[in-house]
Amino acid sequence: MTSEDIMDKINQVSPAIDAKKKLDDIRKKRLAQEEKQTREREIKRREDGKLAQESQQTLQDKQNRLHLEKIKQERKADEEYKKKVKEQIAKDRADQVAARKAEKQRFEESKRQEQNAIRSTGSASSEGYWDHSNLNIKQLDGCSLRHNFSSSNTLANVTEWIDRMRTDGDMPYKLFAQFPNRNFDIGDEQRTLLELKLCPSGTLIMKPIKNASTAYAEASSSSSTFGGGGWMNYLSSATDAIYNSVSQVGTSVANYLVTPTAAPEHGRRLGGNGTQQSSTHVNASASGSSNRNVNTFQDKKYDKSDADERQTYNGNSVNHE
């Protein structure tokens, strides 16, 4: 082939080559543009992802902060609650201690008051501060009279009441008490039952006066009416009674010294009748003289033994057995 043929062919082919080249250029441009767009989209996607991630991180951080703040608030509230509970417990303990102390003080105060009351009651009872006297009065026939007197009543008031209420007759008597044994005389008739220590209860025994003179009866009558009579009548009666009592004691001592002390012997033989009769006669005369006098030594001995045999006191009540 010649050169011309080659050139012809080249000329024939060159427009096709230019079109292909243009196509290649266009394709390259399009690819470059697509790559650019792709790159831009990737960049945008990354930027959007980064922004979303940042937003999410921000939101997470915000939520975390809120959660931490909530936890802090809860812890603070818990601590405050525990503090309040501890303060309340401490306050309750202090209140309990104060209540126990106050209760202990009240108990000690009440115990002290009870002890003072018991002490005052005991001292009052030991000193005899009573407003009544429950008396049991043993009459001559063994019967008893009971009455509740006021502690301000005198022994004379009791004697008047006995004279009105007695059921054993009108035999003269005198009063005495047991445990301890006490005989009441004329001077005691104007003393109160509280002064005579017959409160809150007591026992009086009526002891008979054998062949009593009228002087004591008159003295008793005047002393029983002492509240309405007067001092002169009372002193006059008391003086007469003391004088008669002294004279009777002197007579009784003289009779006692004259009276033989030998007692009759029982169980003698027939040969001793004379001595026995004379001794019996002497004793009969002695007993007659003793009956004619008041407050002789023999009468006192007999009355005391007789009273001890007839009355006993159980120590727990005002009853006699």
PDB file of C-alpha atoms in Angstrom:
ATOM      1  CA  MET A   1       0.000   0.000   0.000  1.00  0.00           C
ATOM      2  CA  THR A   2       1.192   3.315  -0.800  1.00  0.00           C
ATOM      3  CA  SER A   3       1.465   6.349   1.401  1.00  0.00           C
ATOM      4  CA  GLU A   4      -1.457   7.900  -0.121  1.00  0.00           C
ATOM      5  CA  ASP A   5      -3.655   5.062   0.768  1.00  0.00           C
ATOM      6  CA  ILE A   6      -2.449   5.438   4.333  1.00  0.00           C
ATOM      7  CA  MET A   7      -3.212   9.104   4.416  1.00  0.00           C
ATOM      8  CA  ASP A   8      -6.629   8.528   2.936  1.00  0.00           C
ATOM      9  CA  LYS A   9      -7.357   6.032   5.527  1.00  0.00           C
ATOM     10  CA  ILE A  10      -6.082   8.341   8.240  1.00  0.00           C
ATOM     11  CA  ASN A  11      -8.276  11.092   6.955  1.00  0.00           C
ATOM     12  CA  GLN A  12     -11.200   8.782   6.858  1.00  0.00           C
ATOM     13  CA  VAL A  13     -10.572   7.638  10.357  1.00  0.00           C
ATOM     14  CA  SER A  14      -9.704  10.977  12.048  1.00  0.00           C
ATOM     15  CA  PRO A  15     -13.278  12.288  12.437  1.00  0.00           C
ATOM     16  CA  ALA A  16     -14.195   9.128  14.215  1.00  0.00           C
ATOM     17  CA  ILE A  17     -11.198   9.520  16.407  1.00  0.00           C
ATOM     18  CA  ASP A  18     -12.191  13.067  17.325  1.00  0.00           C
ATOM     19  CA  ALA A  19     -15.693  11.967  18.297  1.00  0.00           C
ATOM     20  CA  LYS A  20     -14.354   9.210  20.417  1.00  0.00           C
ATOM     21  CA  LYS A  21     -12.008  11.574  22.033  1.00  0.00           C
ATOM     22  CA  LYS A  22     -14.851  13.904  22.769  1.00  0.00           C
ATOM     23  CA  LEU A  23     -16.815  11.067  24.207  1.00  0.00           C
ATOM     24  CA  ASP A  24     -13.918  10.166  26.408  1.00  0.00           C
ATOM     25  CA  ASP A  25     -13.598  13.736  27.535  1.00  0.00           C
ATOM     26  CA  ILE A  26     -17.280  13.965  28.307  1.00  0.00           C
ATOM     27  CA  ARG A  27     -17.178  10.691  30.219  1.00  0.00           C
ATOM     28  CA  LYS A  28     -14.189  11.860  32.146  1.00  0.00           C
ATOM     29  CA  LYS A  29     -15.881  15.088  33.014  1.00  0.00           C
ATOM     30  CA  ARG A  30     -18.998  13.268  34.089  1.00  0.00           C
ATOM     31  CA  LEU A  31     -16.965  10.896  36.207  1.00  0.00           C
ATOM     32  CA  ALA A  32     -15.106  13.741  37.717  1.00  0.00           C
ATOM     33  CA  GLN A  33     -18.334  15.510  38.489  1.00  0.00           C
ATOM     34  CA  GLU A  34     -19.843  12.367  39.938  1.00  0.00           C
ATOM     35  CA  GLU A  35     -16.776  11.854  42.043  1.00  0.00           C
ATOM     36  CA  LYS A  36     -17.011  15.439  43.180  1.00  0.00           C
ATOM     37  CA  GLN A  37     -20.638  15.080  44.027  1.00  0.00           C
ATOM     38  CA  THR A  38     -19.957  11.821  45.746  1.00  0.00           C
ATOM     39  CA  ARG A  39     -17.182  13.429  47.710  1.00  0.00           C
ATOM     40  CA  GLU A  40     -19.387  16.364  48.586  1.00  0.00           C
ATOM     41  CA  ARG A  41     -22.176  14.057  49.650  1.00  0.00           C
ATOM     42  CA  GLU A  42     -19.751  12.068  51.754  1.00  0.00           C
ATOM     43  CA  ILE A  43     -18.451  15.204  53.298  1.00  0.00           C
ATOM     44  CA  LYS A  44     -21.989  16.369  53.977  1.00  0.00           C
ATOM     45  CA  ARG A  45     -22.929  12.980  55.325  1.00  0.00           C
ATOM     46  CA  ARG A  46     -19.963  13.035  57.575  1.00  0.00           C
ATOM     47  CA  GLU A  47     -20.732  16.525  58.644  1.00  0.00           C
ATOM     48  CA  ASP A  48     -24.336  15.578  59.267  1.00  0.00           C
ATOM     49  CA  GLY A  49     -23.270  12.473  61.167  1.00  0.00           C
ATOM     50  CA  LYS A  50     -20.815  14.466  63.158  1.00  0.00           C
ATOM     51  CA  LEU A  51     -23.466  17.038  63.905  1.00  0.00           C
ATOM     52  CA  ALA A  52     -25.937  14.327  64.869  1.00  0.00           C
ATOM     53  CA  GLN A  53     -23.311  12.686  67.003  1.00  0.00           C
ATOM     54  CA  GLU A  54     -22.497  15.948  68.625  1.00  0.00           C
ATOM     55  CA  SER A  55     -26.153  16.624  69.196  1.00  0.00           C
ATOM     56  CA  GLN A  56     -26.626  13.167  70.644  1.00  0.00           C
ATOM     57  CA  GLN A  57     -23.553  13.590  72.796  1.00  0.00           C
ATOM     58  CA  THR A  58     -24.825  16.921  73.937  1.00  0.00           C
ATOM     59  CA  LEU A  59     -28.167  15.419  74.772  1.00  0.00           C
ATOM     60  CA  GLN A  60     -26.495  12.539  76.550  1.00  0.00           C
ATOM     61  CA  ASP A  61     -24.304  14.898  78.467  1.00  0.00           C
ATOM     62  CA  LYS A  62     -27.333  16.929  79.389  1.00  0.00           C
ATOM     63  CA  GLN A  63     -29.166  13.835  80.530  1.00  0.00           C
ATOM     64  CA  ASN A  64     -26.119  12.723  82.465  1.00  0.00           C
ATOM     65  CA  ARG A  65     -25.891  16.106  84.108  1.00  0.00           C
ATOM     66  CA  LEU A  66     -29.559  15.975  84.983  1.00  0.00           C
ATOM     67  CA  HIS A  67     -29.157  12.474  86.364  1.00  0.00           C
ATOM     68  CA  LEU A  68     -26.151  13.497  88.392  1.00  0.00           C
ATOM     69  CA  GLU A  69     -27.980  16.513  89.714  1.00  0.00           C
ATOM     70  CA  LYS A  70     -30.922  14.302  90.585  1.00  0.00           C
ATOM     71  CA  ILE A  71     -28.630  11.858  92.345  1.00  0.00           C
ATOM     72  CA  LYS A  72     -26.993  14.719  94.203  1.00  0.00           C
ATOM     73  CA  GLN A  73     -30.389  16.055  95.221  1.00  0.00           C
ATOM     74  CA  GLU A  74     -31.478  12.618  96.334  1.00  0.00           C
ATOM     75  CA  ARG A  75     -28.297  12.155  98.306  1.00  0.00           C
ATOM     76  CA  LYS A  76     -28.697  15.592  99.815  1.00  0.00           C
ATOM     77  CA  ALA A  77     -32.326  14.859 100.688  1.00  0.00           C
ATOM     78  CA  ASP A  78     -31.276  11.491 102.103  1.00  0.00           C
ATOM     79  CA  GLU A  79     -28.572  13.109 104.168  1.00  0.00           C
ATOM     80  CA  GLU A  80     -30.998  15.752 105.379  1.00  0.00           C
ATOM     81  CA  TYR A  81     -33.530  13.040 106.204  1.00  0.00           C
ATOM     82  CA  LYS A  82     -30.907  11.033 108.080  1.00  0.00           C
ATOM     83  CA  LYS A  83     -29.856  14.174 109.877  1.00  0.00           C
ATOM     84  CA  LYS A  84     -33.455  14.926 110.828  1.00  0.00           C
ATOM     85  CA  VAL A  85     -33.921  11.314 111.949  1.00  0.00           C
ATOM     86  CA  LYS A  86     -30.769  11.507 114.053  1.00  0.00           C
ATOM     87  CA  GLU A  87     -31.895  14.814 115.515  1.00  0.00           C
ATOM     88  CA  GLN A  88     -35.327  13.333 116.233  1.00  0.00           C
ATOM     89  CA  ILE A  89     -33.728  10.276 117.828  1.00  0.00           C
ATOM     90  CA  ALA A  90     -31.485  12.493 119.915  1.00  0.00           C
ATOM     91  CA  LYS A  91     -34.490  14.630 120.867  1.00  0.00           C
ATOM     92  CA  ASP A  92     -36.524  11.539 121.727  1.00  0.00           C
ATOM     93  CA  ARG A  93     -33.678  10.217 123.842  1.00  0.00           C
ATOM     94  CA  ALA A  94     -33.350  13.548 125.578  1.00  0.00           C
ATOM     95  CA  ASP A  95     -37.109  13.625 126.129  1.00  0.00           C
ATOM     96  CA  GLN A  96     -37.026  10.069 127.453  1.00  0.00           C
ATOM     97  CA  VAL A  97     -34.160  10.902 129.778  1.00  0.00           C
ATOM     98  CA  ALA A  98     -35.983  14.021 130.941  1.00  0.00           C
ATOM     99  CA  ALA A  99     -39.216  12.013 131.356  1.00  0.00           C
ATOM    100  CA  ARG A 100     -37.380   9.325 133.312  1.00  0.00           C
ATOM    101  CA  LYS A 101     -35.730  11.957 135.429  1.00  0.00           C
ATOM    102  CA  ALA A 102     -39.052  13.706 136.007  1.00  0.00           C
ATOM    103  CA  GLU A 103     -40.734  10.379 136.739  1.00  0.00           C
ATOM    104  CA  LYS A 104     -37.951   9.494 139.139  1.00  0.00           C
ATOM    105  CA  GLN A 105     -38.276  12.882 140.803  1.00  0.00           C
ATOM    106  CA  ARG A 106     -42.064  12.464 141.017  1.00  0.00           C
ATOM    107  CA  PHE A 107     -41.612   8.955 142.434  1.00  0.00           C
ATOM    108  CA  GLU A 108     -39.080  10.177 144.962  1.00  0.00           C
ATOM    109  CA  GLU A 109     -41.313  13.117 145.816  1.00  0.00           C
ATOM    110  CA  SER A 110     -44.363  10.878 146.221  1.00  0.00           C
ATOM    111  CA  LYS A 111     -42.292   8.419 148.240  1.00  0.00           C
ATOM    112  CA  ARG A 112     -41.016  11.276 150.384  1.00  0.00           C
ATOM    113  CA  GLN A 113     -44.558  12.544 150.828  1.00  0.00           C
ATOM    114  CA  GLU A 114     -45.765   9.054 151.726  1.00  0.00           C
ATOM    115  CA  GLN A 115     -42.933   8.690 154.202  1.00  0.00           C
ATOM    116  CA  ASN A 116     -43.730  12.100 155.655  1.00  0.00           C
ATOM    117  CA  ALA A 117     -47.418  11.171 155.789  1.00  0.00           C
ATOM    118  CA  ILE A 118     -46.591   7.832 157.408  1.00  0.00           C
ATOM    119  CA  ARG A 119     -44.196   9.562 159.776  1.00  0.00           C
ATOM    120  CA  SER A 120     -46.726  12.256 160.601  1.00  0.00           C
ATOM    121  CA  THR A 121     -49.474   9.646 160.953  1.00  0.00           C
ATOM    122  CA  GLY A 122     -47.232   7.516 163.111  1.00  0.00           C
ATOM    123  CA  SER A 123     -46.210  10.474 165.232  1.00  0.00           C
ATOM    124  CA  ALA A 124     -49.832  11.596 165.417  1.00  0.00           C
ATOM    125  CA  SER A 125     -50.960   8.126 166.423  1.00  0.00           C
ATOM    126  CA  SER A 126     -48.096   7.762 168.885  1.00  0.00           C
ATOM    127  CA  GLU A 127     -48.891  11.139 170.391  1.00  0.00           C
ATOM    128  CA  GLY A 128     -52.583  10.285 170.540  1.00  0.00           C
ATOM    129  CA  TYR A 129     -54.113  12.823 168.173  1.00  0.00           C
ATOM    130  CA  TRP A 130     -57.492  11.149 167.830  1.00  0.00           C
ATOM    131  CA  ASP A 131     -60.976  12.576 167.696  1.00  0.00           C
ATOM    132  CA  HIS A 132     -62.803   9.596 169.165  1.00  0.00           C
ATOM    133  CA  SER A 133     -62.523   6.965 171.869  1.00  0.00           C
ATOM    134  CA  ASN A 134     -64.215   3.614 171.490  1.00  0.00           C
ATOM    135  CA  LEU A 135     -64.605   2.388 175.078  1.00  0.00           C
ATOM    136  CA  ASN A 136     -65.503  -1.057 176.287  1.00  0.00           C
ATOM    137  CA  ILE A 137     -66.767  -0.914 179.863  1.00  0.00           C
ATOM    138  CA  LYS A 138     -66.879  -4.099 181.943  1.00  0.00           C
ATOM    139  CA  GLN A 139     -69.711  -3.956 184.483  1.00  0.00           C
ATOM    140  CA  LEU A 140     -69.788  -5.555 187.909  1.00  0.00           C
ATOM    141  CA  ASP A 141     -71.842  -8.499 186.682  1.00  0.00           C
ATOM    142  CA  GLY A 142     -69.436  -9.244 183.808  1.00  0.00           C
ATOM    143  CA  CYS A 143     -71.550  -7.686 181.052  1.00  0.00           C
ATOM    144  CA  SER A 144     -69.987  -5.121 178.758  1.00  0.00           C
ATOM    145  CA  LEU A 145     -71.084  -1.701 177.628  1.00  0.00           C
ATOM    146  CA  ARG A 146     -69.665  -0.158 174.477  1.00  0.00           C
ATOM    147  CA  HIS A 147     -69.875   3.415 173.335  1.00  0.00           C
ATOM    148  CA  ASN A 148     -67.966   5.758 171.037  1.00  0.00           C
ATOM    149  CA  PHE A 149     -67.068   8.914 172.977  1.00  0.00           C
ATOM    150  CA  SER A 150     -65.398  12.055 171.747  1.00  0.00           C
ATOM    151  CA  SER A 151     -61.760  12.433 172.670  1.00  0.00           C
ATOM    152  CA  SER A 152     -62.639  15.739 174.357  1.00  0.00           C
ATOM    153  CA  ASN A 153     -65.069  14.047 176.766  1.00  0.00           C
ATOM    154  CA  THR A 154     -63.904  13.773 180.351  1.00  0.00           C
ATOM    155  CA  LEU A 155     -63.924  10.766 182.594  1.00  0.00           C
ATOM    156  CA  ALA A 156     -66.812  12.413 184.439  1.00  0.00           C
ATOM    157  CA  ASN A 157     -68.877  12.344 181.236  1.00  0.00           C
ATOM    158  CA  VAL A 158     -68.096   8.643 180.900  1.00  0.00           C
ATOM    159  CA  THR A 159     -69.147   8.084 184.525  1.00  0.00           C
ATOM    160  CA  GLU A 160     -72.439   9.892 183.909  1.00  0.00           C
ATOM    161  CA  TRP A 161     -73.080   7.764 180.829  1.00  0.00           C
ATOM    162  CA  ILE A 162     -72.294   4.588 182.801  1.00  0.00           C
ATOM    163  CA  ASP A 163     -74.702   5.636 185.566  1.00  0.00           C
ATOM    164  CA  ARG A 164     -77.450   6.077 182.976  1.00  0.00           C
ATOM    165  CA  MET A 165     -76.778   2.933 180.944  1.00  0.00           C
ATOM    166  CA  ARG A 166     -75.557   0.367 183.504  1.00  0.00           C
ATOM    167  CA  THR A 167     -77.619  -2.779 184.014  1.00  0.00           C
ATOM    168  CA  ASP A 168     -75.887  -4.259 187.069  1.00  0.00           C
ATOM    169  CA  GLY A 169     -77.587  -2.204 189.740  1.00  0.00           C
ATOM    170  CA  ASP A 170     -76.478   0.884 191.615  1.00  0.00           C
ATOM    171  CA  MET A 171     -73.590  -0.461 193.679  1.00  0.00           C
ATOM    172  CA  PRO A 172     -70.795   2.108 194.101  1.00  0.00           C
ATOM    173  CA  TYR A 173     -67.778   1.470 191.941  1.00  0.00           C
ATOM    174  CA  LYS A 174     -64.520   2.888 190.791  1.00  0.00           C
ATOM    175  CA  LEU A 175     -62.892   2.617 187.393  1.00  0.00           C
ATOM    176  CA  PHE A 176     -59.518   1.203 186.510  1.00  0.00           C
ATOM    177  CA  ALA A 177     -57.819   0.140 183.300  1.00  0.00           C
ATOM    178  CA  GLN A 178     -55.499  -2.699 182.370  1.00  0.00           C
ATOM    179  CA  PHE A 179     -52.384  -2.892 180.223  1.00  0.00           C
ATOM    180  CA  PRO A 180     -50.995  -1.019 181.986  1.00  0.00           C
ATOM    181  CA  ASN A 181     -52.944  -1.207 185.243  1.00  0.00           C
ATOM    182  CA  ARG A 182     -54.220   2.221 186.176  1.00  0.00           C
ATOM    183  CA  ASN A 183     -56.612   3.330 188.882  1.00  0.00           C
ATOM    184  CA  PHE A 184     -58.565   6.512 188.228  1.00  0.00           C
ATOM    185  CA  ASP A 185     -59.203   8.819 191.137  1.00  0.00           C
ATOM    186  CA  ILE A 186     -61.181  12.008 191.585  1.00  0.00           C
ATOM    187  CA  GLY A 187     -58.460  14.147 190.039  1.00  0.00           C
ATOM    188  CA  ASP A 188     -58.740  12.197 186.775  1.00  0.00           C
ATOM    189  CA  GLU A 189     -62.446  12.825 186.354  1.00  0.00           C
ATOM    190  CA  GLN A 190     -61.893  16.242 184.788  1.00  0.00           C
ATOM    191  CA  ARG A 191     -59.191  15.009 182.401  1.00  0.00           C
ATOM    192  CA  THR A 192     -60.143  14.229 178.834  1.00  0.00           C
ATOM    193  CA  LEU A 193     -59.998  10.753 177.368  1.00  0.00           C
ATOM    194  CA  LEU A 194     -57.183  11.952 175.128  1.00  0.00           C
ATOM    195  CA  GLU A 195     -55.155  13.002 178.157  1.00  0.00           C
ATOM    196  CA  LEU A 196     -55.880   9.670 179.839  1.00  0.00           C
ATOM    197  CA  LYS A 197     -54.579   7.850 176.703  1.00  0.00           C
ATOM    198  CA  LEU A 198     -57.875   6.091 176.088  1.00  0.00           C
ATOM    199  CA  CYS A 199     -57.903   6.974 172.381  1.00  0.00           C
ATOM    200  CA  PRO A 200     -58.706   5.583 169.876  1.00  0.00           C
ATOM    201  CA  SER A 201     -59.935   2.697 172.009  1.00  0.00           C
ATOM    202  CA  GLY A 202     -59.709   1.532 175.568  1.00  0.00           C
ATOM    203  CA  THR A 203     -61.160  -0.733 178.194  1.00  0.00           C
ATOM    204  CA  LEU A 204     -62.498   0.351 181.575  1.00  0.00           C
ATOM    205  CA  ILE A 205     -63.328  -2.095 184.359  1.00  0.00           C
ATOM    206  CA  MET A 206     -65.800  -1.260 187.109  1.00  0.00           C
ATOM    207  CA  LYS A 207     -64.437  -2.338 190.452  1.00  0.00           C
ATOM    208  CA  PRO A 208     -66.926  -2.511 193.352  1.00  0.00           C
ATOM    209  CA  ILE A 209     -66.401  -0.402 196.453  1.00  0.00           C
ATOM    210  CA  LYS A 210     -67.542  -2.373 199.519  1.00  0.00           C
ATOM    211  CA  ASN A 211     -69.224  -0.302 202.277  1.00  0.00           C
ATOM    212  CA  ALA A 212     -68.305   2.919 200.516  1.00  0.00           C
ATOM    213  CA  SER A 213     -68.860   6.111 202.459  1.00  0.00           C
ATOM    214  CA  THR A 214     -71.108   8.790 201.132  1.00  0.00           C
ATOM    215  CA  ALA A 215     -68.195  11.166 200.894  1.00  0.00           C
ATOM    216  CA  TYR A 216     -66.870   9.577 197.709  1.00  0.00           C
ATOM    217  CA  ALA A 217     -70.369   9.449 196.260  1.00  0.00           C
ATOM    218  CA  GLU A 218     -70.842  13.115 197.028  1.00  0.00           C
ATOM    219  CA  ALA A 219     -67.423  13.877 195.580  1.00  0.00           C
ATOM    220  CA  SER A 220     -68.237  11.901 192.460  1.00  0.00           C
ATOM    221  CA  SER A 221     -71.572  13.663 192.155  1.00  0.00           C
ATOM    222  CA  SER A 222     -69.988  17.068 192.562  1.00  0.00           C
ATOM    223  CA  SER A 223     -67.166  16.227 190.163  1.00  0.00           C
ATOM    224  CA  SER A 224     -69.651  14.893 187.590  1.00  0.00           C
ATOM    225  CA  THR A 225     -71.543  18.174 187.772  1.00  0.00           C
ATOM    226  CA  PHE A 226     -68.327  20.179 187.810  1.00  0.00           C
ATOM    227  CA  GLY A 227     -69.122  21.826 184.513  1.00  0.00           C
ATOM    228  CA  GLY A 228     -72.289  23.446 185.873  1.00  0.00           C
ATOM    229  CA  GLY A 229     -71.436  23.742 189.627  1.00  0.00           C
ATOM    230  CA  GLY A 230     -68.352  25.715 190.337  1.00  0.00           C
ATOM    231  CA  TRP A 231     -64.883  25.546 191.696  1.00  0.00           C
ATOM    232  CA  MET A 232     -65.897  26.102 195.314  1.00  0.00           C
ATOM    233  CA  ASN A 233     -68.267  23.130 195.457  1.00  0.00           C
ATOM    234  CA  TYR A 234     -65.777  20.905 193.703  1.00  0.00           C
ATOM    235  CA  LEU A 235     -62.891  21.895 196.018  1.00  0.00           C
ATOM    236  CA  SER A 236     -65.080  21.470 199.086  1.00  0.00           C
ATOM    237  CA  SER A 237     -66.228  18.020 198.009  1.00  0.00           C
ATOM    238  CA  ALA A 238     -62.694  16.990 197.044  1.00  0.00           C
ATOM    239  CA  THR A 239     -61.346  18.143 200.413  1.00  0.00           C
ATOM    240  CA  ASP A 240     -64.022  16.166 202.265  1.00  0.00           C
ATOM    241  CA  ALA A 241     -63.340  13.104 200.167  1.00  0.00           C
ATOM    242  CA  ILE A 242     -59.574  13.289 200.774  1.00  0.00           C
ATOM    243  CA  TYR A 243     -60.119  13.762 204.506  1.00  0.00           C
ATOM    244  CA  ASN A 244     -62.481  10.801 204.720  1.00  0.00           C
ATOM    245  CA  SER A 245     -60.136   8.645 202.615  1.00  0.00           C
ATOM    246  CA  VAL A 246     -57.170   9.441 204.887  1.00  0.00           C
ATOM    247  CA  SER A 247     -59.223   8.668 207.987  1.00  0.00           C
ATOM    248  CA  GLN A 248     -60.440   5.422 206.469  1.00  0.00           C
ATOM    249  CA  VAL A 249     -56.887   4.384 205.567  1.00  0.00           C
ATOM    250  CA  GLY A 250     -55.768   5.070 209.146  1.00  0.00           C
ATOM    251  CA  THR A 251     -58.616   2.977 210.510  1.00  0.00           C
ATOM    252  CA  SER A 252     -57.877   0.201 208.048  1.00  0.00           C
ATOM    253  CA  VAL A 253     -54.188   0.121 209.052  1.00  0.00           C
ATOM    254  CA  ALA A 254     -55.141  -0.076 212.701  1.00  0.00           C
ATOM    255  CA  ASN A 255     -57.603  -2.896 212.074  1.00  0.00           C
ATOM    256  CA  TYR A 256     -55.034  -4.732 209.982  1.00  0.00           C
ATOM    257  CA  LEU A 257     -52.449  -4.525 212.770  1.00  0.00           C
ATOM    258  CA  VAL A 258     -54.954  -5.798 215.362  1.00  0.00           C
ATOM    259  CA  THR A 259     -56.303  -8.608 213.173  1.00  0.00           C
ATOM    260  CA  PRO A 260     -54.507 -11.944 213.759  1.00  0.00           C
ATOM    261  CA  THR A 261     -52.890 -13.495 210.723  1.00  0.00           C
ATOM    262  CA  ALA A 262     -53.388 -17.147 211.695  1.00  0.00           C
ATOM    263  CA  ALA A 263     -55.757 -18.931 209.355  1.00  0.00           C
ATOM    264  CA  PRO A 264     -58.065 -21.714 210.501  1.00  0.00           C
ATOM    265  CA  GLU A 265     -56.642 -25.163 209.956  1.00  0.00           C
ATOM    266  CA  HIS A 266     -58.932 -27.656 208.327  1.00  0.00           C
ATOM    267  CA  GLY A 267     -58.948 -31.359 209.010  1.00  0.00           C
ATOM    268  CA  ARG A 268     -58.211 -31.180 212.812  1.00  0.00           C
ATOM    269  CA  ARG A 269     -59.240 -33.930 215.137  1.00  0.00           C
ATOM    270  CA  LEU A 270     -62.026 -33.700 217.668  1.00  0.00           C
ATOM    271  CA  GLY A 271     -59.605 -32.587 220.323  1.00  0.00           C
ATOM    272  CA  GLY A 272     -58.848 -29.373 218.553  1.00  0.00           C
ATOM    273  CA  ASN A 273     -62.389 -28.059 218.194  1.00  0.00           C
ATOM    274  CA  GLY A 274     -61.955 -25.347 220.784  1.00  0.00           C
ATOM    275  CA  THR A 275     -58.941 -23.877 219.102  1.00  0.00           C
ATOM    276  CA  GLN A 276     -60.606 -24.117 215.724  1.00  0.00           C
ATOM    277  CA  GLN A 277     -63.774 -22.422 216.975  1.00  0.00           C
ATOM    278  CA  SER A 278     -61.842 -19.605 218.623  1.00  0.00           C
ATOM    279  CA  SER A 279     -59.724 -19.100 215.530  1.00  0.00           C
ATOM    280  CA  THR A 280     -62.837 -19.107 213.386  1.00  0.00           C
ATOM    281  CA  HIS A 281     -64.447 -16.573 215.693  1.00  0.00           C
ATOM    282  CA  VAL A 282     -61.434 -14.293 215.555  1.00  0.00           C
ATOM    283  CA  ASN A 283     -61.329 -14.499 211.777  1.00  0.00           C
ATOM    284  CA  ALA A 284     -65.041 -13.821 211.519  1.00  0.00           C
ATOM    285  CA  SER A 285     -64.638 -10.716 213.670  1.00  0.00           C
ATOM    286  CA  ALA A 286     -61.676  -9.677 211.532  1.00  0.00           C
ATOM    287  CA  SER A 287     -63.669 -10.139 208.351  1.00  0.00           C
ATOM    288  CA  GLY A 288     -66.544  -8.186 209.879  1.00  0.00           C
ATOM    289  CA  SER A 289     -64.221  -5.310 210.711  1.00  0.00           C
ATOM    290  CA  SER A 290     -62.806  -5.559 207.218  1.00  0.00           C
ATOM    291  CA  ASN A 291     -66.293  -5.314 205.733  1.00  0.00           C
ATOM    292  CA  ARG A 292     -67.023  -2.245 207.798  1.00  0.00           C
ATOM    293  CA  ASN A 293     -64.053  -0.347 206.364  1.00  0.00           C
ATOM    294  CA  VAL A 294     -63.197   0.713 202.862  1.00  0.00           C
ATOM    295  CA  ASN A 295     -59.883   0.227 201.025  1.00  0.00           C
ATOM    296  CA  THR A 296     -58.188  -1.933 203.659  1.00  0.00           C
ATOM    297  CA  PHE A 297     -55.071  -3.850 202.711  1.00  0.00           C
ATOM    298  CA  GLN A 298     -56.915  -7.167 202.794  1.00  0.00           C
ATOM    299  CA  ASP A 299     -59.743  -5.821 200.658  1.00  0.00           C
ATOM    300  CA  LYS A 300     -57.273  -4.473 198.168  1.00  0.00           C
ATOM    301  CA  LYS A 301     -55.487  -7.779 198.029  1.00  0.00           C
ATOM    302  CA  TYR A 302     -58.764  -9.660 197.669  1.00  0.00           C
ATOM    303  CA  ASP A 303     -60.138  -7.259 195.094  1.00  0.00           C
ATOM    304  CA  LYS A 304     -56.968  -7.377 193.031  1.00  0.00           C
ATOM    305  CA  SER A 305     -56.818 -11.152 192.988  1.00  0.00           C
ATOM    306  CA  ASP A 306     -60.550 -11.336 192.326  1.00  0.00           C
ATOM    307  CA  ALA A 307     -60.256  -8.914 189.426  1.00  0.00           C
ATOM    308  CA  ASP A 308     -57.290 -10.825 187.979  1.00  0.00           C
ATOM    309  CA  GLU A 309     -59.269 -14.055 188.156  1.00  0.00           C
ATOM    310  CA  ARG A 310     -62.435 -12.638 186.628  1.00  0.00           C
ATOM    311  CA  GLN A 311     -61.082 -10.434 183.823  1.00  0.00           C
ATOM    312  CA  THR A 312     -58.495 -11.109 181.193  1.00  0.00           C
ATOM    313  CA  TYR A 313     -57.581  -9.041 178.145  1.00  0.00           C
ATOM    314  CA  ASN A 314     -56.470 -10.517 174.867  1.00  0.00           C
ATOM    315  CA  GLY A 315     -54.409  -7.461 173.855  1.00  0.00           C
ATOM    316  CA  ASN A 316     -55.873  -7.167 170.327  1.00  0.00           C
ATOM    317  CA  SER A 317     -59.325  -5.704 170.859  1.00  0.00           C
ATOM    318  CA  VAL A 318     -61.518  -4.114 173.429  1.00  0.00           C
ATOM    319  CA  ASN A 319     -63.296  -7.408 174.216  1.00  0.00           C
ATOM    320  CA  HIS A 320     -62.746  -9.253 177.470  1.00  0.00           C
ATOM    321  CA  GLU A 321     -62.783 -12.993 177.784  1.00  0.00           C
TER     322      GLU A 321
END
